[in-house]
XYZ file of C-alpha atoms in Angstrom:
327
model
C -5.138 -34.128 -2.258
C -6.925 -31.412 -4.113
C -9.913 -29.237 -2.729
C -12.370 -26.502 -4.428
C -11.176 -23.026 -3.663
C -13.070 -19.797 -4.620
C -11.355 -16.766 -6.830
C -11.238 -14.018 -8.848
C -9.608 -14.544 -11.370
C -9.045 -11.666 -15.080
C -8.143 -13.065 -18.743
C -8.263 -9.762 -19.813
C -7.391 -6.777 -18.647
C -10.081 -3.388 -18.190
C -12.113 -2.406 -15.489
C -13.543 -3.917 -12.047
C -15.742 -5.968 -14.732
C -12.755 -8.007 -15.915
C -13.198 -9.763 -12.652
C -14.747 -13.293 -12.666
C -15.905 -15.970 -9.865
C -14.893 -19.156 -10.508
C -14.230 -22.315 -8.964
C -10.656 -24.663 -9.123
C -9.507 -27.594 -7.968
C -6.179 -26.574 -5.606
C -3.637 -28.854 -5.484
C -1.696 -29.600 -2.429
C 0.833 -26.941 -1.864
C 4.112 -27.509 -3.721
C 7.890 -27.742 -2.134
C 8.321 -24.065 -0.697
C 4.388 -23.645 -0.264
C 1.869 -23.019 2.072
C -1.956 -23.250 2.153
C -3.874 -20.718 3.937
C -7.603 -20.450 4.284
C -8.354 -16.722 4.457
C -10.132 -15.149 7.104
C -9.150 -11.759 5.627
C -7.828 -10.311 2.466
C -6.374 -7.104 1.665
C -7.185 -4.761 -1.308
C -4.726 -2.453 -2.501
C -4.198 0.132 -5.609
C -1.576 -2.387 -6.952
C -4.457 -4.693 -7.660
C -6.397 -1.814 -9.986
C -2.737 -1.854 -11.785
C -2.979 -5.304 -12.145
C -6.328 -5.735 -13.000
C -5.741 -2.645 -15.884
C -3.003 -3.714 -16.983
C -0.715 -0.407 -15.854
C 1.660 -3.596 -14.632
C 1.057 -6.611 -16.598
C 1.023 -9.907 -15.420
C 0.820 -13.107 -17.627
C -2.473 -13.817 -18.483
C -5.200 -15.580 -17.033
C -3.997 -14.552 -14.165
C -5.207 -14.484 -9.894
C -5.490 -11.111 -7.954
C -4.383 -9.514 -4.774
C -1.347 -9.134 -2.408
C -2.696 -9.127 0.982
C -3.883 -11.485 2.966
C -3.905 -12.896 6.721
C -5.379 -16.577 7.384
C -4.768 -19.983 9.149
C -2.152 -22.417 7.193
C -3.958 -26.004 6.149
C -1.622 -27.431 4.514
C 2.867 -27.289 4.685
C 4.635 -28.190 1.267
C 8.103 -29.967 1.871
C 11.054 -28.029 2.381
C 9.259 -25.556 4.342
C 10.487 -24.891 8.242
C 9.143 -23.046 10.950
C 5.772 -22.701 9.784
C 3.247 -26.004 10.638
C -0.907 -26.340 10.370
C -2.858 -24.337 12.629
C -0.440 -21.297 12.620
C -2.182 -18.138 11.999
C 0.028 -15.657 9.458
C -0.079 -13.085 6.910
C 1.476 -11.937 4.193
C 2.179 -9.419 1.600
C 3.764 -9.861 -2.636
C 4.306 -12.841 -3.878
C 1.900 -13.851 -7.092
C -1.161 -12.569 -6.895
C -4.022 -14.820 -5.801
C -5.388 -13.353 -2.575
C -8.979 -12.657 -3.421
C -9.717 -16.279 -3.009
C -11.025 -18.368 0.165
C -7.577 -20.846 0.166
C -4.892 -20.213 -2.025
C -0.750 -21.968 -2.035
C 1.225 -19.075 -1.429
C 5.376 -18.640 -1.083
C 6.197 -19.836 2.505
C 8.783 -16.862 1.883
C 6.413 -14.199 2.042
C 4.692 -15.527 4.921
C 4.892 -14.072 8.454
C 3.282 -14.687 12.088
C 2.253 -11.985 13.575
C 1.391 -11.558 17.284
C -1.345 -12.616 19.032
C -2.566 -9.392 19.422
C -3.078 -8.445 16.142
C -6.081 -9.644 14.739
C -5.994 -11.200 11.317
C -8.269 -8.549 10.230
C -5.985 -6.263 11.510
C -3.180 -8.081 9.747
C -4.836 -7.322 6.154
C -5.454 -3.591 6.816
C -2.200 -3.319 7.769
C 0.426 -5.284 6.515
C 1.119 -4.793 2.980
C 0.385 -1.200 3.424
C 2.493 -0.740 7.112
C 5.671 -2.716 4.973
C 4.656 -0.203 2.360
C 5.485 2.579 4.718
C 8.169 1.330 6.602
C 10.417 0.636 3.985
C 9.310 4.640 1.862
C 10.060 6.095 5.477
C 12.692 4.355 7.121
C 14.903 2.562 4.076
C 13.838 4.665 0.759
C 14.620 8.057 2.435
C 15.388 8.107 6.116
C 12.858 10.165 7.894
C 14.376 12.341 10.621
C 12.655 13.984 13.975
C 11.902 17.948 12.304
C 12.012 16.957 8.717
C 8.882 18.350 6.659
C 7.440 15.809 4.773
C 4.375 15.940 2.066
C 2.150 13.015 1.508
C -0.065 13.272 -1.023
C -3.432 11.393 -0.510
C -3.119 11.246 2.768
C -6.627 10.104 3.493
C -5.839 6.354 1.729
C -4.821 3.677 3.802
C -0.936 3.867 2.938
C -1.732 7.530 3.811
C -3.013 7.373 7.189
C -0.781 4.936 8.192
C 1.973 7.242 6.773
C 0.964 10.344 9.129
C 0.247 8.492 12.227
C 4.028 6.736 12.115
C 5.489 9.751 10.681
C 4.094 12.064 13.673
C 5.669 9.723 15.773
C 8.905 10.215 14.584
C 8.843 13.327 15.475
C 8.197 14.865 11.584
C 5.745 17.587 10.392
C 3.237 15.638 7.894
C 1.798 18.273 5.609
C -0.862 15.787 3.786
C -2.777 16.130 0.506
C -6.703 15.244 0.610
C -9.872 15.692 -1.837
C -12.264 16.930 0.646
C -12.894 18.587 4.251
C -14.218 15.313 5.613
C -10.906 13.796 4.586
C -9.127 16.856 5.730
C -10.297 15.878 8.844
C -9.598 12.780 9.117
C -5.744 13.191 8.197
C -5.416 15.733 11.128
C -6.705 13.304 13.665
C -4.137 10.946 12.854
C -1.158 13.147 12.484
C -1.356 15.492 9.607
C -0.408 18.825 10.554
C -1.436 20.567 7.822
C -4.221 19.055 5.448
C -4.144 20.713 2.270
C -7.526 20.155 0.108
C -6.246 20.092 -3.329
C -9.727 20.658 -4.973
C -9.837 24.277 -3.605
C -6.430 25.198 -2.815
C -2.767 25.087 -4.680
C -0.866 22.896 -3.080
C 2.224 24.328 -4.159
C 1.518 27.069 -2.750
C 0.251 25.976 0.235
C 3.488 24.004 1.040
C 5.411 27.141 0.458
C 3.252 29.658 2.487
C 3.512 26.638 5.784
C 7.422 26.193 5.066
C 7.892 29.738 4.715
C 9.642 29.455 0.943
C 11.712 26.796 1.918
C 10.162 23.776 0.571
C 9.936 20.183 2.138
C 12.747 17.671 2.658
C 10.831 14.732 0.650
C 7.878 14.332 -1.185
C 5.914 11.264 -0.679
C 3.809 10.842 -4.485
C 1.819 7.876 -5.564
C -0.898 10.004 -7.552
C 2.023 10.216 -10.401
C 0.739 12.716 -13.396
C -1.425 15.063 -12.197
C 1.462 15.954 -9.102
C 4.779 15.323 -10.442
C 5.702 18.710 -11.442
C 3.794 20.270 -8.567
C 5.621 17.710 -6.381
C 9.211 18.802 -7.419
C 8.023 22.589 -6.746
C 7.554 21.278 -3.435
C 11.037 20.236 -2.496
C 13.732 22.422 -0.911
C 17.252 22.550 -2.442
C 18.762 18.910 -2.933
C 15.307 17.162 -1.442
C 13.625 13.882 -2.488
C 10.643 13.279 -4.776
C 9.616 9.434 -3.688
C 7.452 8.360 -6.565
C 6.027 5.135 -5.593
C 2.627 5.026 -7.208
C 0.552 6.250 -10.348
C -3.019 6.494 -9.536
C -3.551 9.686 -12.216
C -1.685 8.142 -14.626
C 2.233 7.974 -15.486
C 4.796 10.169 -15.134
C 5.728 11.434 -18.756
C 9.670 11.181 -19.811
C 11.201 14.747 -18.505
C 14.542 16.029 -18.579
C 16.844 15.400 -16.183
C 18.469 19.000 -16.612
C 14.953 20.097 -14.344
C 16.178 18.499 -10.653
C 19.529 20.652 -11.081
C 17.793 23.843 -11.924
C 15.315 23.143 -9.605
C 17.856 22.494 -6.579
C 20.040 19.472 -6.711
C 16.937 17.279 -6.182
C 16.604 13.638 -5.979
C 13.934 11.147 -7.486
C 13.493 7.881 -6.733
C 10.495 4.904 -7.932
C 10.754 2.318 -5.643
C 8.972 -0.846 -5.352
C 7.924 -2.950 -1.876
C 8.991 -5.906 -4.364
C 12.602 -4.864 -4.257
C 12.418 -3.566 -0.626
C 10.991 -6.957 0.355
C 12.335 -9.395 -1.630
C 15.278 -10.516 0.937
C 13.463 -12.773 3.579
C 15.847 -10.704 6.303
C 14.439 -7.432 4.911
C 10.927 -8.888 4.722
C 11.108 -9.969 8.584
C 12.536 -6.907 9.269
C 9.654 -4.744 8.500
C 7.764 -7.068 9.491
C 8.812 -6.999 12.817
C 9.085 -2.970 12.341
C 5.029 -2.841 11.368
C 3.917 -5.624 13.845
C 5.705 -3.430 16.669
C 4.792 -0.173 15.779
C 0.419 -1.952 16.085
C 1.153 -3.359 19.208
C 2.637 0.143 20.626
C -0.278 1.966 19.660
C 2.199 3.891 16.936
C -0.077 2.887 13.822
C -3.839 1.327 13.608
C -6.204 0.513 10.843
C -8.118 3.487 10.033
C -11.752 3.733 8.922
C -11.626 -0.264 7.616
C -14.054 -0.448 5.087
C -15.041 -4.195 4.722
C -16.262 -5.950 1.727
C -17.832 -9.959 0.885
C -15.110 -11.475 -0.820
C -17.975 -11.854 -3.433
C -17.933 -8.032 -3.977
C -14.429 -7.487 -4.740
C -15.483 -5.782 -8.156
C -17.336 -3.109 -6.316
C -14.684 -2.423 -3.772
C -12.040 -1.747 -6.369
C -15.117 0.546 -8.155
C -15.173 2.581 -5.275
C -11.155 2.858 -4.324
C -10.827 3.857 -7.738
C -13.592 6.618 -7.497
C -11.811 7.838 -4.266
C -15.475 7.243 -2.178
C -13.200 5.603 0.006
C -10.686 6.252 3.224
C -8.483 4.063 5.019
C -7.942 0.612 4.509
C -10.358 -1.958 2.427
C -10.556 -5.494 3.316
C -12.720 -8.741 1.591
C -13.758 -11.252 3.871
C -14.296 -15.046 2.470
C-alpha cells in the first residue's frame, strides 16, 4: 500500500535554494523498516553539509537526520517496535524533512513518556552528539578544563549544561553578549566573545598559562590553529565539525612541538553505528532529560514548509539553541 508523503528533496547541491517541495508516492516500509509520521523534525549543521555538498550524498537525494514521530507502518523482520509506538531517531539516510518517511528500524529508539516528541528532536541527535564527544571520544573528568567553541548552538548548550554537571569548567566560545549570556546560564563559566576578544588569549589568562585538557571544535578553519594554542601539554583537539570551512593539510611535526597533543575527527556515524552503542547513548541522553541534567534550549520552531529559511538563518548564526520543523 503506497500513500503521498511530503519532502524536501536537492538534485543539486548550493544553497538553502537547492531545496524543493515535492510530493511521492511511499511505499510500504521494506524488511528492516519502519514508517513514522512526524510530529517533529530536527535540523542540524550536518544537513547545510549535505545540502552544499561539504559531504556528498548520491544525488537526488532526501534531507535531515532528526526526527521523533508515531510508527504507521512495521516492515517484516522488525521486533520490538509495533504501530502506535511513539520513537525517535537520529543517522540513518537522510529523509527527515518530510511528513512520513521509511526509516532503518535500527536507528530507531523509544524514548520515555516524559519526553515530548518535540523534545525528542531538539535533543536527540544533538544529546548522542554530545554524549559520545564527552563521554567515549575523550573521557571528560570532574576538574578538567574544557573549551567549546560555539557554545551558544544547540550541540553547544547542551554541551555546557552536561559538562557542568560533571563536575568540569566549560570555558565556551560565542559571537555576541546576548549569546554570552545565554552560555553562562546554562553552565559556561567563562564565555569568551570571539568578535572582541582573542580567544587564545583569553583561555590562557583564565587557565593561568596552562592551557585546557581538550578542545571541543566544530567551526574547523577559522579555529584550528587557535584551537591547538589552546591545549596544555599532551591535550586533545576534538574536531568534529567545519562550519568555517575545512581544516587545511598541516604537518604533523606541529602537535609534538606544540606539546605531545592529540587530534581526533570523529563522526556520530561511527560512534553510533553499533545498535548496543546507539541504545547506549540513547539511554545516556534520555536519562540525563529526565534528571533535569540537559534541556532544549531556546527551541526555535519552524513549518516544515520553511525548512529553506531555517537553514538560511542557522547558517547566518541569527540563531541559538536547537531548531525544529514541524509537519
Amino acid at each position: 500500500m503506497t500513500i503521498t508523503a511530503h519532502a524536501f528533496k536537492f538534485s543539486r547541491t548550493g544553497g538553502p535554494d537547492v531545496l524543493e517541495w515535492v510530493s511521492d508516492q511511499l511505499p510500504a516500509p521494506a524488511e528492516g523498516q519502519v514508517q513514522i509520521r512526524h510530529e517533529a523534525i530536527g535540523v542540524n549543521y550536518i544537513d547545510v553539509y549535505h545540502r552544499s555538498g561539504t559531504y556528498p550524498l548520491p544525488l537526488p537525494s532526501g534531507i535531515g537526520v532528526e526526527g521523533a514521530g508515531t510508527i504507521e507502518a512495521v516492515g517484516s523482520g522488525v521486533s520490538g517496535l509495533s504501530v502506535g509506538d511513539r520513537v525517535a531517531y537520529a543517522g540513518g539516510p537522510p529523509g527527515a524533512y518530510a511528513t512520513i518517511r521509511n526509516a532503518p528500524a535500527a536507528r530507531v529508539v523509544k524514548p520515555p513518556a516524559a519526553v515530548s516528541s518535540k523534545a525528542a528532536a531538539s535533543l536527540i541527535f544533538k544529546g548522542l552528539t554530545v554524549e559520545y564527544l564527552i563521554r567515549r571520544c575523550y573521557q571528560v573528568k570532574a576538574g578538567d578544563v574544557v573549551l567549546w567553541h560555539a557554545a551558544a548552538g544547540g550541540i553547544g548548550l547542551i554541551a555546557c549544561q552536561w559538562l557542568k554537571a560533571m563536575g568540569a569548567t566549560v570555558i565556551g566560545t560565542v559571537g555576541s553578549e546576548d549569546k554570552a549570556k545565554l552560555v553562562r546560564a546554562n553552565g559556561c563559566d567563562h564565555p569568551i566573545v570571539y568578535t572582541n576578544q582573542n580567544f587564545v588569549e583569553q583561555v590562557k589568562e583564565i587557565t593561568k598559562g596552562e592551557g585546557v585538557a581538550v578542545v571541543y571544535d566544530s567551526v574547523g578553519a577559522q579555529t584550528f590553529n587557535g584551537s591547538l594554542d589552546c591545549l596544555r601539554m599532551t591535550g586533545t583537539l576534538v574536531s568534529f565539525g567545519t562550519s568555517s570551512g575545512p581544516v587545511p593539510p598541516f604537518d604533523l611535526g606541529v602537535l609534538g612541538a606544540k606539546g605531545s597533543l592529540f587530534v581526533t575527527r570523529p563522526s556520530i556515524a561511527h560512534y553510533t553505528a553499533k545498535r548496543p552503542d546507539l541504545e547506549k547513548g540513547a539511554a545516556a541522553v534520555f536519562e540525563a532529560i529526565e534528571r533535569g541534567t540537559i534541556k532544549a534550549v531556546g527551541v526555535t520552531e519552524y513549518k516544515l514548509a520553511d525548512a529553506a529559511q531555517a537553514h538560511r538563518d542557522l547558517e547566518a548564526r541569527k540563531t541559538s539553541g536547537s531548531l525544529i520543523l514541524l509537519p
